[in-house]
mmCIF file of C-alpha atoms in Angstrom:
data_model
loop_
_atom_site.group_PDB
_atom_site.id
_atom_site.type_symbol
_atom_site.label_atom_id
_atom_site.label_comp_id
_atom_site.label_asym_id
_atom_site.label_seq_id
_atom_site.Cartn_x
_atom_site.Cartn_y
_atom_site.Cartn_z
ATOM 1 C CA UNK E 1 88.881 115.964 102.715
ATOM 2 C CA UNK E 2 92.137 114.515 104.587
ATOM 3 C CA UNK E 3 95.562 115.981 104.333
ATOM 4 C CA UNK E 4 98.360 114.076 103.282
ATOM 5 C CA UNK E 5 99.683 114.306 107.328
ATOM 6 C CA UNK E 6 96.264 112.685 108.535
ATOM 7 C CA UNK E 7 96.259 110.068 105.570
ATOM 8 C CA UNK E 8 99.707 109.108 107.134
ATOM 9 C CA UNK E 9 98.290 109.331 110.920
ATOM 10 C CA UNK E 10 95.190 107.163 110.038
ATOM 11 C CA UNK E 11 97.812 104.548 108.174
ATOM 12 C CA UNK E 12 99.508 104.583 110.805
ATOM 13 C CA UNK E 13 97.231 103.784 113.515
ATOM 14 C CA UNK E 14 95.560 101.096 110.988
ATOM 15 C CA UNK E 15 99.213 99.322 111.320
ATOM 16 C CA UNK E 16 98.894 99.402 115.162
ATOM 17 C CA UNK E 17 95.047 98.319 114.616
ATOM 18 C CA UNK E 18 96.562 95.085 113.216
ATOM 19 C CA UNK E 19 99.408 94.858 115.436
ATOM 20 C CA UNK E 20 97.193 94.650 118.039
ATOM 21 C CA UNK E 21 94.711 92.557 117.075
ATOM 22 C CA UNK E 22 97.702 89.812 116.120
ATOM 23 C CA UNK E 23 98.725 89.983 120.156
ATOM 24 C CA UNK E 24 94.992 89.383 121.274
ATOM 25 C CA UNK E 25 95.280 86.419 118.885
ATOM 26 C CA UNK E 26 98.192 84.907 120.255
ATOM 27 C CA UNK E 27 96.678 85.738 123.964
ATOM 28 C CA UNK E 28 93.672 83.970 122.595
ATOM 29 C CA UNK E 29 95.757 80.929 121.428
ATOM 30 C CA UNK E 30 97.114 80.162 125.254
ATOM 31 C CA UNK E 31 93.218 79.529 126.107
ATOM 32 C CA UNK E 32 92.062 77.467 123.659
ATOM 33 C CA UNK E 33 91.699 76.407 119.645
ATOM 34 C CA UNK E 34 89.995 78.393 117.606
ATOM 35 C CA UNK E 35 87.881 76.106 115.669
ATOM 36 C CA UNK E 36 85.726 78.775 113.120
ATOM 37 C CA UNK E 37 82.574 79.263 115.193
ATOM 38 C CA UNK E 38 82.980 76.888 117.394
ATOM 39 C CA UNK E 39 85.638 77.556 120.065
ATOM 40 C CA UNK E 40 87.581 74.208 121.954
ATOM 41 C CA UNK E 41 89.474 74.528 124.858
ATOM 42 C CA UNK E 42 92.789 73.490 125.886
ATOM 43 C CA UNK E 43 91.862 70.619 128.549
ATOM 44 C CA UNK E 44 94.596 72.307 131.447
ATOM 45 C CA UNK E 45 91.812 75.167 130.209
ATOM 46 C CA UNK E 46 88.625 73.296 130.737
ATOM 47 C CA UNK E 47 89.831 71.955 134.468
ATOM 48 C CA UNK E 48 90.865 75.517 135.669
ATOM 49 C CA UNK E 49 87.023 76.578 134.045
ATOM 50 C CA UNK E 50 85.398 73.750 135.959
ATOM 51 C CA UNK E 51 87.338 74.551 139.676
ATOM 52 C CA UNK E 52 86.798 78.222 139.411
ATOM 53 C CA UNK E 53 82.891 78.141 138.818
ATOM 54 C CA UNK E 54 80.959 79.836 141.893
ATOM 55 C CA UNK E 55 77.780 78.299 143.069
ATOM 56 C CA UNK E 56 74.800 80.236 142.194
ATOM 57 C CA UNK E 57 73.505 80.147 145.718
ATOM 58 C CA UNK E 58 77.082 81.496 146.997
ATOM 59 C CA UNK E 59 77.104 84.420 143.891
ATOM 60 C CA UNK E 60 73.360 85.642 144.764
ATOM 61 C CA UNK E 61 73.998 85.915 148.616
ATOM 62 C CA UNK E 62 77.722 87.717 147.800
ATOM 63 C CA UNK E 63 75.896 90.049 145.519
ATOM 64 C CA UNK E 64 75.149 93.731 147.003
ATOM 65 C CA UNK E 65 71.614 94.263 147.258
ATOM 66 C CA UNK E 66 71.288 97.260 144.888
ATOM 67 C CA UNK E 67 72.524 94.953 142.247
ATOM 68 C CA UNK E 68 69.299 92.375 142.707
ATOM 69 C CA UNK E 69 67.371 95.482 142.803
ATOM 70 C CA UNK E 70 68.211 97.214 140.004
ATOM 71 C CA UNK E 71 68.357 94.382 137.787
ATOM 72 C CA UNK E 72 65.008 94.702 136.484
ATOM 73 C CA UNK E 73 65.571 97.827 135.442
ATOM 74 C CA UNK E 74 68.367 97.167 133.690
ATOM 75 C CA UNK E 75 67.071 93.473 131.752
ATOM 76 C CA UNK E 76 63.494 96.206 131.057
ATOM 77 C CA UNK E 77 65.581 97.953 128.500
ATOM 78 C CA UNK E 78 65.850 94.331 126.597
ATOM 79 C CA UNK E 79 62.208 95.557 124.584
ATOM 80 C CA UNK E 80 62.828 98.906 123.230
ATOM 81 C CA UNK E 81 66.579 97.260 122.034
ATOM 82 C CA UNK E 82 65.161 94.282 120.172
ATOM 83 C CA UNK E 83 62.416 96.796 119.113
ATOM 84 C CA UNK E 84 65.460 99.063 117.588
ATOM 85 C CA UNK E 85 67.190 96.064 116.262
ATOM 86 C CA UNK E 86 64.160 95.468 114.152
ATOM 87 C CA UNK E 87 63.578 98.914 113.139
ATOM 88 C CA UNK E 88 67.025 99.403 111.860
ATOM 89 C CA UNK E 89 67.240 96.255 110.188
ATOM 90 C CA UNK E 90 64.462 96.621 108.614
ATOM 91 C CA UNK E 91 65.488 100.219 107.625
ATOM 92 C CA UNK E 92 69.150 98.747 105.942
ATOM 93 C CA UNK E 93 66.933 96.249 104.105
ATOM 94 C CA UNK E 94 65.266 98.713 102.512
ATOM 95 C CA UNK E 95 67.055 102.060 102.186
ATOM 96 C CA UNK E 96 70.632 100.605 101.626
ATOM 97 C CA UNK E 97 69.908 99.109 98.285
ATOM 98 C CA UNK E 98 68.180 101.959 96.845
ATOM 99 C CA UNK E 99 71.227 104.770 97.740
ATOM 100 C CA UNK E 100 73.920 101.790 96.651
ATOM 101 C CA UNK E 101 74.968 101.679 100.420
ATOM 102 C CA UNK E 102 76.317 97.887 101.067
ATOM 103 C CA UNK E 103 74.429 96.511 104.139
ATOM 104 C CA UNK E 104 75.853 96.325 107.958
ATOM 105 C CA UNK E 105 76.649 92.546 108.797
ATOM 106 C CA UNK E 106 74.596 92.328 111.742
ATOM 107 C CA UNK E 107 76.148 88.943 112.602
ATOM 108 C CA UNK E 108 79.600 91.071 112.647
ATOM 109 C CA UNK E 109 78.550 92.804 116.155
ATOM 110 C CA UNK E 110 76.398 90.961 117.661
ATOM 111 C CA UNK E 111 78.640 87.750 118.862
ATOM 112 C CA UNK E 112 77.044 86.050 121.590
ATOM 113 C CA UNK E 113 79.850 83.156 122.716
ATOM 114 C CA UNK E 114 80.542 84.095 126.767
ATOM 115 C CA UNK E 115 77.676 81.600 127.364
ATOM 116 C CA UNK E 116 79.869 78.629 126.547
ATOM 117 C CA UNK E 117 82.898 79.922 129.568
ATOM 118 C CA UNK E 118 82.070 77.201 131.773
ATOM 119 C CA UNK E 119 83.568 79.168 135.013
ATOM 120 C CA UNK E 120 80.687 81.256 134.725
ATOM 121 C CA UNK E 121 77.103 80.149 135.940
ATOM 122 C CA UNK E 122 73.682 80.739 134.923
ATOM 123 C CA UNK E 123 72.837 84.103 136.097
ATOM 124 C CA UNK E 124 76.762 85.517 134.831
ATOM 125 C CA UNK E 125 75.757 83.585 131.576
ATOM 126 C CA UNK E 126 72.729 85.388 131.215
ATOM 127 C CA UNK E 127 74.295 88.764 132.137
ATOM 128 C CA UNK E 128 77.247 88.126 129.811
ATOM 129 C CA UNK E 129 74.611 87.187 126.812
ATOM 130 C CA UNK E 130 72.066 90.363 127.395
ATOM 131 C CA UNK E 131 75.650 92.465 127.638
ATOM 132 C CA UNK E 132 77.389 91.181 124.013
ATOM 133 C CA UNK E 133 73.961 91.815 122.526
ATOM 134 C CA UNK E 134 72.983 95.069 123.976
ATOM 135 C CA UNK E 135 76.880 96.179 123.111
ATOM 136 C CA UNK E 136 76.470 94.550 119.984
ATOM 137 C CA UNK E 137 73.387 95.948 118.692
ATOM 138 C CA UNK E 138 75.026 99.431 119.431
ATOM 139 C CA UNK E 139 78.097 98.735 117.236
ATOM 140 C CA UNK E 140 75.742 96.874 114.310
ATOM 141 C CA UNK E 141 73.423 100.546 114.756
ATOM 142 C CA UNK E 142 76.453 102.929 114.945
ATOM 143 C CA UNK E 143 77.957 101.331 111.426
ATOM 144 C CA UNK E 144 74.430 101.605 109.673
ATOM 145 C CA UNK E 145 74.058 104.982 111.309
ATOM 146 C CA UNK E 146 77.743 105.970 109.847
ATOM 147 C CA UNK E 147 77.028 104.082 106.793
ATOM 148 C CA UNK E 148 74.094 107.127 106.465
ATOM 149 C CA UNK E 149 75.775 109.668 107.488
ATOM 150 C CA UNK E 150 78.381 108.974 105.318
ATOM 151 C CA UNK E 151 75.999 109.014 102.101
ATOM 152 C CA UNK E 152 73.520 112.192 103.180
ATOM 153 C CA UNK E 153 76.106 114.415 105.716
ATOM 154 C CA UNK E 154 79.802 113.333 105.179
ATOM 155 C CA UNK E 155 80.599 116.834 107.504
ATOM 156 C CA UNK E 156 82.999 116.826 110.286
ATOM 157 C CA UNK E 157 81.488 118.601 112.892
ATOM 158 C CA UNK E 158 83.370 122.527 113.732
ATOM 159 C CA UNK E 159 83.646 120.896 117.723
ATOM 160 C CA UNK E 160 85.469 118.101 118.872
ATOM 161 C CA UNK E 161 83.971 114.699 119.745
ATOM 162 C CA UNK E 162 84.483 112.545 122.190
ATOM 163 C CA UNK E 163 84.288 109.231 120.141
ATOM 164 C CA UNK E 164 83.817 109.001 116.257
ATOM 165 C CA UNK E 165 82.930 106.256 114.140
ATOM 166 C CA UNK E 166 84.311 104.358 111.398
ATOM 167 C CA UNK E 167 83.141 106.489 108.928
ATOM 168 C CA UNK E 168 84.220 110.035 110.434
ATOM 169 C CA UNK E 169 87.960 110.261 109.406
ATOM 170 C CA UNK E 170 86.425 110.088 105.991
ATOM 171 C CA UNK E 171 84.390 113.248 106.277
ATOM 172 C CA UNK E 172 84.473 116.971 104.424
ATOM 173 C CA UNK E 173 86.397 119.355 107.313
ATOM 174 C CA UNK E 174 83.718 121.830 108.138
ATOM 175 C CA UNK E 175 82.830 124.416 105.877
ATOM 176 C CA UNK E 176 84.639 123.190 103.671
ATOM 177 C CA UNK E 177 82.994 124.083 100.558
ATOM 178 C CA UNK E 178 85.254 123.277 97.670
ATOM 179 C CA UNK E 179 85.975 119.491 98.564
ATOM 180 C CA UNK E 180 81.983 118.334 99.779
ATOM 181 C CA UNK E 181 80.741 119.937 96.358
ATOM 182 C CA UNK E 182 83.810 118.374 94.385
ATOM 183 C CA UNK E 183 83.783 114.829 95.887
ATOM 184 C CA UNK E 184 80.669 113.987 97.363
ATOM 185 C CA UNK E 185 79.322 111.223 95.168
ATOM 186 C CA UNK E 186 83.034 109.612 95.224
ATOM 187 C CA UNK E 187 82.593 109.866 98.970
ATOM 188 C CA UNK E 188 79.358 107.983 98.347
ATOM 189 C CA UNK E 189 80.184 105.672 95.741
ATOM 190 C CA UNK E 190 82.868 104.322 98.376
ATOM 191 C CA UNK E 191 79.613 103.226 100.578
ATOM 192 C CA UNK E 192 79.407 100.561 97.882
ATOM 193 C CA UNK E 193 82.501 98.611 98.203
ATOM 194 C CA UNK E 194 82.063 98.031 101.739
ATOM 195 C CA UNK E 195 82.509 94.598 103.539
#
């Protein structure tokens, strides 16, 4: 398990986390009025929105010609994603309850909201939209995926990694023996007060 050093680290960092995220907040608050799910603008807001709009005739011929080209390919990988989003949903819905795991809010990383900036028109729109769910779906899948881990393999791995998941700081160090045998089903049993 942790040290007492990387307990303070990670408490540490959690104290930035929110520091942070109380700056974005008051960046957000210059922009408009957060309203719950519904989002109003400032009016100063709205006008700058409405002058700084580009025609969708002037964005296509502005836009390099590899882009038009290759944007089939990339809206092509829309199937096998919604085909994973299923798969995985349906795999929380049914695995998570029998191991005591509490399930992934799916609604938690998969915001779709850019579609309401009206300085962006219909083809940024849809770009923005296929982007927050694509990037969504991959936090929603990495969280049940850490969620799992978490429950069957709660190992750090022996090499370094470039990015880790929420779950990660949580794990056994490896080969460590002692602790995974000692405090694996505490380690689980945490899986079921999640959020």
């Amino acid at each position: 398990m942790q040290t007492h050093k990387i307990s303070e680290i990670i408490e540490k960092i959690k104290v930035l986390e929110a520091e942070l995220e109380e700056e974005i907040q008051k960046r957000r608050e210059e922009f408009f009025c957060d309203m719950g799910k519904k989002i109003a603008f400032k009016e100063h807001v709205l006008a700058e929105h409405r002058k700084n709009i580009e025609n969708i005739f002037r964005y296509i011929a502005n836009t390099p010609i590899l882009n038009i080209i290759t944007a089939p390919v990339i809206y092509s990988v829309i199937f096998p994603a919604l085909l994973l989003d299923l798969f995985v949903t349906v795999y929380q819905a049914i695995c998570f309850p029998v191991y005591k795991i509490a399930k992934v809010k799916r609604d938690d990383y998969i915001i779709i909201d850019r579609h309401n900036l009206q300085y962006l028109n219909v083809i940024e729109k849809l770009n923005c939209m296929y982007c927050s769910y694509f990037n969504g779906l991959l936090g929603y899948i990495t969280e049940v995926a850490a969620r799992t881990e978490q429950y069957w393999c709660p190992i750090k791995h022996a090499q370094k990694m470039n990015s880790i998941h929420s779950k990660y700081q949580n794990f056994f160090d490896y080969g460590d023996s002692v602790s995974f045998r000692a405090d694996l089903k505490s380690l689980r049993n945490e899986l079921e007060k999640e959020k």
